[in-house]
């Protein structure tokens, strides 16, 4: 073992070994992996080893598909048998809603290129898995590329393949301390000290402690997980093919063949955390005693689903710990504020996602950006609030217990909530506000009559008419909307303008003006759809999506220059938007300065009644509007004054659901839908805001797109002939049976009375009037391309 490497990977499980392999494969061979005991001696050795390409999150599904493709490659490269059994797999639906969901997801998988799936009747499913009962089964989805592997052999294969490419790994080497230096890190081990540029925390069950060594509190916790392996099952032994990997969603179980018996795993509702501060250092290849009382209900359902196992013994019980993040996805990427410290933790499905995690992190470290959109597993998707132990306990427990429970698009889950609340939260709740959550903050969805409860559904909800009324108020009168859920960054210092001019691709606004500003990565793909405001006093604001606060701040820090200060104002500023044709009449009653002089996309400081506020004349709804930003302490007073001033105009409080409906009617894109790290300015129409005459981050790649053949797909607006449901995202778009694109987001345009969707489609199918079709909740519906902005295409309303 040398005393210096470029990268030290801590943890010799499947994730650490994959990171090591990919670093070496992509050209960094001065890398080492340290394992405190033996390879795979954490969670990896006792994992069930199931693999399947399907995931409700399309980005994670792509990650899993890559991992499955890689498995045979590392087996061949390493010469290590990984015990790959590609049996195919079934996902069973046992309720009408679940069967509807499965059919909808079948179409989504088509959108992202997973074409080896098919929908089956219960009888067809039983022919593929003859030991299963069809009782209660309404349908199933089959996927060819599912099965299982030998877990220990797979870790050995990754590590051996990495070693053949020049990397090193050492077992029985415990990391005891990390010290950050000017040039990187000192890794203190029980075998000596190593200096390096980069440290990767792939420590699995010990990720918490390895994080704390660097002053990082990662939002992870281990939970216990059961599976059993039966003795020989005669029906299995006599079968001419292996039983497929089978997931019974309503039964909370998964099943695969194991020799001549079967393995049945359980995601019990009654979850149990273990060692929330990290596993003991001397813990390794131990297991917990099975807890039959805790899994009794799910175990019964499993034995009912596979009746033949009722007559055989149980050979092995496994009750082991796996590490989870609050949303169940991995924690990957550069840790904000800790240069050279990388996370590769909480990869709950390590053998299913580990290959993709390793590839993503290696690309990130070497090239500065991963090829795929890493946001669903980016460590920066959580802020400091997620370090709280109770938050971690509630959210990881909720995810585990709901692993196979269906979650609806309009369903609000309770764990870790409410946490942060705008000051007027209680008053808005009394007024009927129903809340969602963005990052740590409660955000208003809509205002309902007392006693109203929204019903979870895949289709239009019982809140449909409530949101319609709010949209009408916005379009015809005046609405009041809490906008605490927008991010705000203040940029100041002698080089503030120079820095902004470099990181933003647009022309900067003049004093007292605001401007839409795309921000690009070096690869020319989007890093933000932001708004820059020039207050005219030497300070600038950047406004964007609230849940991207840590992500954007990390980007700003990574591209910082001397003479610039960027401050996140998310704990200091909040506010309200006053929107609609009567908005000026309301605001001018309170403004001590002439509000009529504030033109569209103008911004200045105003006295709004007793509140000193920073006001911008703009609106996401496409109506005339004023965004009034105030200090947190002024939020309650500002709301009271605006409601009183607007009483004669019929002012009404509105929520984000109405905002989302009205923005669709204007063809306004949003981040994580129309705009992601995968898309370019040319694809999304953001190129119209670029100032091509200046130098900015990502210009070379953006110019290459502009001057080349252009993007293969571009953003369009669709009108869909839907009746009781609307597209939401990733549904395939068809032209005569050919898949020509996919929906980025959709919903109902309440004021236009149309089901609308925004989509990326092939350029030859993007002209207004082009007849297409879209699958909505699994049912194909006619659709057509319409000109952008179905409502007020000239923008007269918002310009006023």
PDB file of N, CA and C in Angstrom, residues 153-196:
ATOM      1  N   UNK A 153     -19.624 -13.085  -5.006  1.00  0.00           N
ATOM      2  CA  UNK A 153     -18.902 -13.247  -6.265  1.00  0.00           C
ATOM      3  C   UNK A 153     -18.913 -11.992  -7.102  1.00  0.00           C
ATOM      4  N   UNK A 154     -20.013 -11.253  -7.056  1.00  0.00           N
ATOM      5  CA  UNK A 154     -20.115 -10.021  -7.841  1.00  0.00           C
ATOM      6  C   UNK A 154     -19.185  -8.945  -7.298  1.00  0.00           C
ATOM      7  N   UNK A 155     -19.112  -8.801  -5.977  1.00  0.00           N
ATOM      8  CA  UNK A 155     -18.172  -7.838  -5.395  1.00  0.00           C
ATOM      9  C   UNK A 155     -16.744  -8.213  -5.777  1.00  0.00           C
ATOM     10  N   UNK A 156     -16.422  -9.493  -5.683  1.00  0.00           N
ATOM     11  CA  UNK A 156     -15.087  -9.942  -6.068  1.00  0.00           C
ATOM     12  C   UNK A 156     -14.813  -9.633  -7.541  1.00  0.00           C
ATOM     13  N   UNK A 157     -15.823  -9.760  -8.383  1.00  0.00           N
ATOM     14  CA  UNK A 157     -15.640  -9.496  -9.813  1.00  0.00           C
ATOM     15  C   UNK A 157     -15.331  -8.027 -10.069  1.00  0.00           C
ATOM     16  N   UNK A 158     -16.076  -7.145  -9.439  1.00  0.00           N
ATOM     17  CA  UNK A 158     -15.791  -5.711  -9.585  1.00  0.00           C
ATOM     18  C   UNK A 158     -14.362  -5.400  -9.128  1.00  0.00           C
ATOM     19  N   UNK A 159     -13.998  -5.910  -7.960  1.00  0.00           N
ATOM     20  CA  UNK A 159     -12.685  -5.593  -7.403  1.00  0.00           C
ATOM     21  C   UNK A 159     -11.561  -6.186  -8.249  1.00  0.00           C
ATOM     22  N   UNK A 160     -11.748  -7.414  -8.710  1.00  0.00           N
ATOM     23  CA  UNK A 160     -10.724  -8.057  -9.533  1.00  0.00           C
ATOM     24  C   UNK A 160     -10.571  -7.347 -10.870  1.00  0.00           C
ATOM     25  N   UNK A 161     -11.691  -6.979 -11.488  1.00  0.00           N
ATOM     26  CA  UNK A 161     -11.627  -6.251 -12.759  1.00  0.00           C
ATOM     27  C   UNK A 161     -10.940  -4.905 -12.576  1.00  0.00           C
ATOM     28  N   UNK A 162     -11.207  -4.243 -11.439  1.00  0.00           N
ATOM     29  CA  UNK A 162     -10.542  -2.967 -11.158  1.00  0.00           C
ATOM     30  C   UNK A 162      -9.036  -3.175 -11.001  1.00  0.00           C
ATOM     31  N   UNK A 163      -8.648  -4.229 -10.312  1.00  0.00           N
ATOM     32  CA  UNK A 163      -7.224  -4.505 -10.096  1.00  0.00           C
ATOM     33  C   UNK A 163      -6.518  -4.786 -11.418  1.00  0.00           C
ATOM     34  N   UNK A 164      -7.188  -5.493 -12.309  1.00  0.00           N
ATOM     35  CA  UNK A 164      -6.603  -5.778 -13.622  1.00  0.00           C
ATOM     36  C   UNK A 164      -6.386  -4.508 -14.429  1.00  0.00           C
ATOM     37  N   UNK A 165      -7.144  -3.480 -14.122  1.00  0.00           N
ATOM     38  CA  UNK A 165      -7.005  -2.203 -14.827  1.00  0.00           C
ATOM     39  C   UNK A 165      -6.033  -1.263 -14.118  1.00  0.00           C
ATOM     40  N   UNK A 166      -5.415  -1.711 -13.048  1.00  0.00           N
ATOM     41  CA  UNK A 166      -4.385  -0.905 -12.400  1.00  0.00           C
ATOM     42  C   UNK A 166      -4.740  -0.354 -11.044  1.00  0.00           C
ATOM     43  N   UNK A 167      -5.977  -0.527 -10.602  1.00  0.00           N
ATOM     44  CA  UNK A 167      -6.376  -0.052  -9.276  1.00  0.00           C
ATOM     45  C   UNK A 167      -5.878  -1.026  -8.201  1.00  0.00           C
ATOM     46  N   UNK A 168      -5.943  -0.600  -6.952  1.00  0.00           N
ATOM     47  CA  UNK A 168      -5.535  -1.443  -5.837  1.00  0.00           C
ATOM     48  C   UNK A 168      -6.659  -1.514  -4.809  1.00  0.00           C
ATOM     49  N   UNK A 169      -6.665  -2.607  -4.054  1.00  0.00           N
ATOM     50  CA  UNK A 169      -7.564  -2.658  -2.896  1.00  0.00           C
ATOM     51  C   UNK A 169      -6.894  -3.472  -1.797  1.00  0.00           C
ATOM     52  N   UNK A 170      -7.231  -3.111  -0.550  1.00  0.00           N
ATOM     53  CA  UNK A 170      -6.637  -3.765   0.606  1.00  0.00           C
ATOM     54  C   UNK A 170      -7.729  -4.080   1.618  1.00  0.00           C
ATOM     55  N   UNK A 171      -7.755  -5.327   2.049  1.00  0.00           N
ATOM     56  CA  UNK A 171      -8.664  -5.759   3.100  1.00  0.00           C
ATOM     57  C   UNK A 171      -7.979  -5.610   4.458  1.00  0.00           C
ATOM     58  N   UNK A 172      -8.779  -5.808   5.521  1.00  0.00           N
ATOM     59  CA  UNK A 172      -8.259  -5.712   6.896  1.00  0.00           C
ATOM     60  C   UNK A 172      -7.506  -4.400   7.118  1.00  0.00           C
ATOM     61  N   UNK A 173      -8.029  -3.329   6.534  1.00  0.00           N
ATOM     62  CA  UNK A 173      -7.422  -1.998   6.681  1.00  0.00           C
ATOM     63  C   UNK A 173      -8.516  -1.025   7.108  1.00  0.00           C
ATOM     64  N   UNK A 174      -8.492  -0.622   8.343  1.00  0.00           N
ATOM     65  CA  UNK A 174      -9.561   0.204   8.918  1.00  0.00           C
ATOM     66  C   UNK A 174      -9.175   1.681   8.876  1.00  0.00           C
ATOM     67  N   UNK A 175     -10.074   2.497   8.320  1.00  0.00           N
ATOM     68  CA  UNK A 175      -9.892   3.950   8.343  1.00  0.00           C
ATOM     69  C   UNK A 175     -10.330   4.463   9.709  1.00  0.00           C
ATOM     70  N   UNK A 176      -9.464   5.245  10.331  1.00  0.00           N
ATOM     71  CA  UNK A 176      -9.743   5.711  11.695  1.00  0.00           C
ATOM     72  C   UNK A 176      -9.966   7.211  11.793  1.00  0.00           C
ATOM     73  N   UNK A 177      -9.469   7.960  10.796  1.00  0.00           N
ATOM     74  CA  UNK A 177      -9.596   9.409  10.872  1.00  0.00           C
ATOM     75  C   UNK A 177      -9.395  10.005   9.488  1.00  0.00           C
ATOM     76  N   UNK A 178     -10.048  11.129   9.241  1.00  0.00           N
ATOM     77  CA  UNK A 178      -9.859  11.899   8.013  1.00  0.00           C
ATOM     78  C   UNK A 178      -9.489  13.327   8.387  1.00  0.00           C
ATOM     79  N   UNK A 179      -8.481  13.852   7.729  1.00  0.00           N
ATOM     80  CA  UNK A 179      -8.040  15.225   7.986  1.00  0.00           C
ATOM     81  C   UNK A 179      -7.993  15.958   6.656  1.00  0.00           C
ATOM     82  N   UNK A 180      -8.780  17.033   6.538  1.00  0.00           N
ATOM     83  CA  UNK A 180      -8.773  17.814   5.309  1.00  0.00           C
ATOM     84  C   UNK A 180      -7.546  18.726   5.293  1.00  0.00           C
ATOM     85  N   UNK A 181      -6.873  18.789   4.151  1.00  0.00           N
ATOM     86  CA  UNK A 181      -5.687  19.621   3.964  1.00  0.00           C
ATOM     87  C   UNK A 181      -5.939  20.604   2.825  1.00  0.00           C
ATOM     88  N   UNK A 182      -4.998  21.474   2.578  1.00  0.00           N
ATOM     89  CA  UNK A 182      -5.129  22.435   1.474  1.00  0.00           C
ATOM     90  C   UNK A 182      -5.205  21.731   0.123  1.00  0.00           C
ATOM     91  N   UNK A 183      -4.555  20.573   0.015  1.00  0.00           N
ATOM     92  CA  UNK A 183      -4.475  19.869  -1.256  1.00  0.00           C
ATOM     93  C   UNK A 183      -5.424  18.689  -1.363  1.00  0.00           C
ATOM     94  N   UNK A 184      -6.089  18.349  -0.290  1.00  0.00           N
ATOM     95  CA  UNK A 184      -6.966  17.187  -0.339  1.00  0.00           C
ATOM     96  C   UNK A 184      -7.240  16.634   1.040  1.00  0.00           C
ATOM     97  N   UNK A 185      -6.829  15.356   1.254  1.00  0.00           N
ATOM     98  CA  UNK A 185      -7.173  14.682   2.507  1.00  0.00           C
ATOM     99  C   UNK A 185      -6.028  13.796   2.981  1.00  0.00           C
ATOM    100  N   UNK A 186      -5.917  13.673   4.299  1.00  0.00           N
ATOM    101  CA  UNK A 186      -5.103  12.639   4.917  1.00  0.00           C
ATOM    102  C   UNK A 186      -6.049  11.564   5.443  1.00  0.00           C
ATOM    103  N   UNK A 187      -5.804  10.331   5.042  1.00  0.00           N
ATOM    104  CA  UNK A 187      -6.607   9.197   5.481  1.00  0.00           C
ATOM    105  C   UNK A 187      -5.764   8.400   6.472  1.00  0.00           C
ATOM    106  N   UNK A 188      -6.145   8.480   7.753  1.00  0.00           N
ATOM    107  CA  UNK A 188      -5.402   7.794   8.813  1.00  0.00           C
ATOM    108  C   UNK A 188      -5.988   6.396   8.970  1.00  0.00           C
ATOM    109  N   UNK A 189      -5.189   5.366   8.737  1.00  0.00           N
ATOM    110  CA  UNK A 189      -5.647   3.985   8.871  1.00  0.00           C
ATOM    111  C   UNK A 189      -4.831   3.276   9.950  1.00  0.00           C
ATOM    112  N   UNK A 190      -5.263   2.063  10.298  1.00  0.00           N
ATOM    113  CA  UNK A 190      -4.501   1.271  11.266  1.00  0.00           C
ATOM    114  C   UNK A 190      -3.246   0.670  10.653  1.00  0.00           C
ATOM    115  N   UNK A 191      -3.019   0.942   9.349  1.00  0.00           N
ATOM    116  CA  UNK A 191      -1.810   0.463   8.679  1.00  0.00           C
ATOM    117  C   UNK A 191      -0.910   1.623   8.240  1.00  0.00           C
ATOM    118  N   UNK A 192      -1.305   2.840   8.604  1.00  0.00           N
ATOM    119  CA  UNK A 192      -0.508   3.996   8.210  1.00  0.00           C
ATOM    120  C   UNK A 192      -1.375   5.103   7.628  1.00  0.00           C
ATOM    121  N   UNK A 193      -0.721   6.195   7.206  1.00  0.00           N
ATOM    122  CA  UNK A 193      -1.423   7.378   6.697  1.00  0.00           C
ATOM    123  C   UNK A 193      -1.256   7.478   5.186  1.00  0.00           C
ATOM    124  N   UNK A 194      -2.373   7.793   4.527  1.00  0.00           N
ATOM    125  CA  UNK A 194      -2.387   7.991   3.078  1.00  0.00           C
ATOM    126  C   UNK A 194      -2.819   9.419   2.805  1.00  0.00           C
ATOM    127  N   UNK A 195      -2.134  10.107   1.887  1.00  0.00           N
ATOM    128  CA  UNK A 195      -2.593  11.408   1.413  1.00  0.00           C
ATOM    129  C   UNK A 195      -3.217  11.221   0.037  1.00  0.00           C
ATOM    130  N   UNK A 196      -4.245  12.009  -0.240  1.00  0.00           N
ATOM    131  CA  UNK A 196      -4.958  11.868  -1.513  1.00  0.00           C
ATOM    132  C   UNK A 196      -5.677  13.171  -1.845  1.00  0.00           C
TER     133      UNK A 196
END
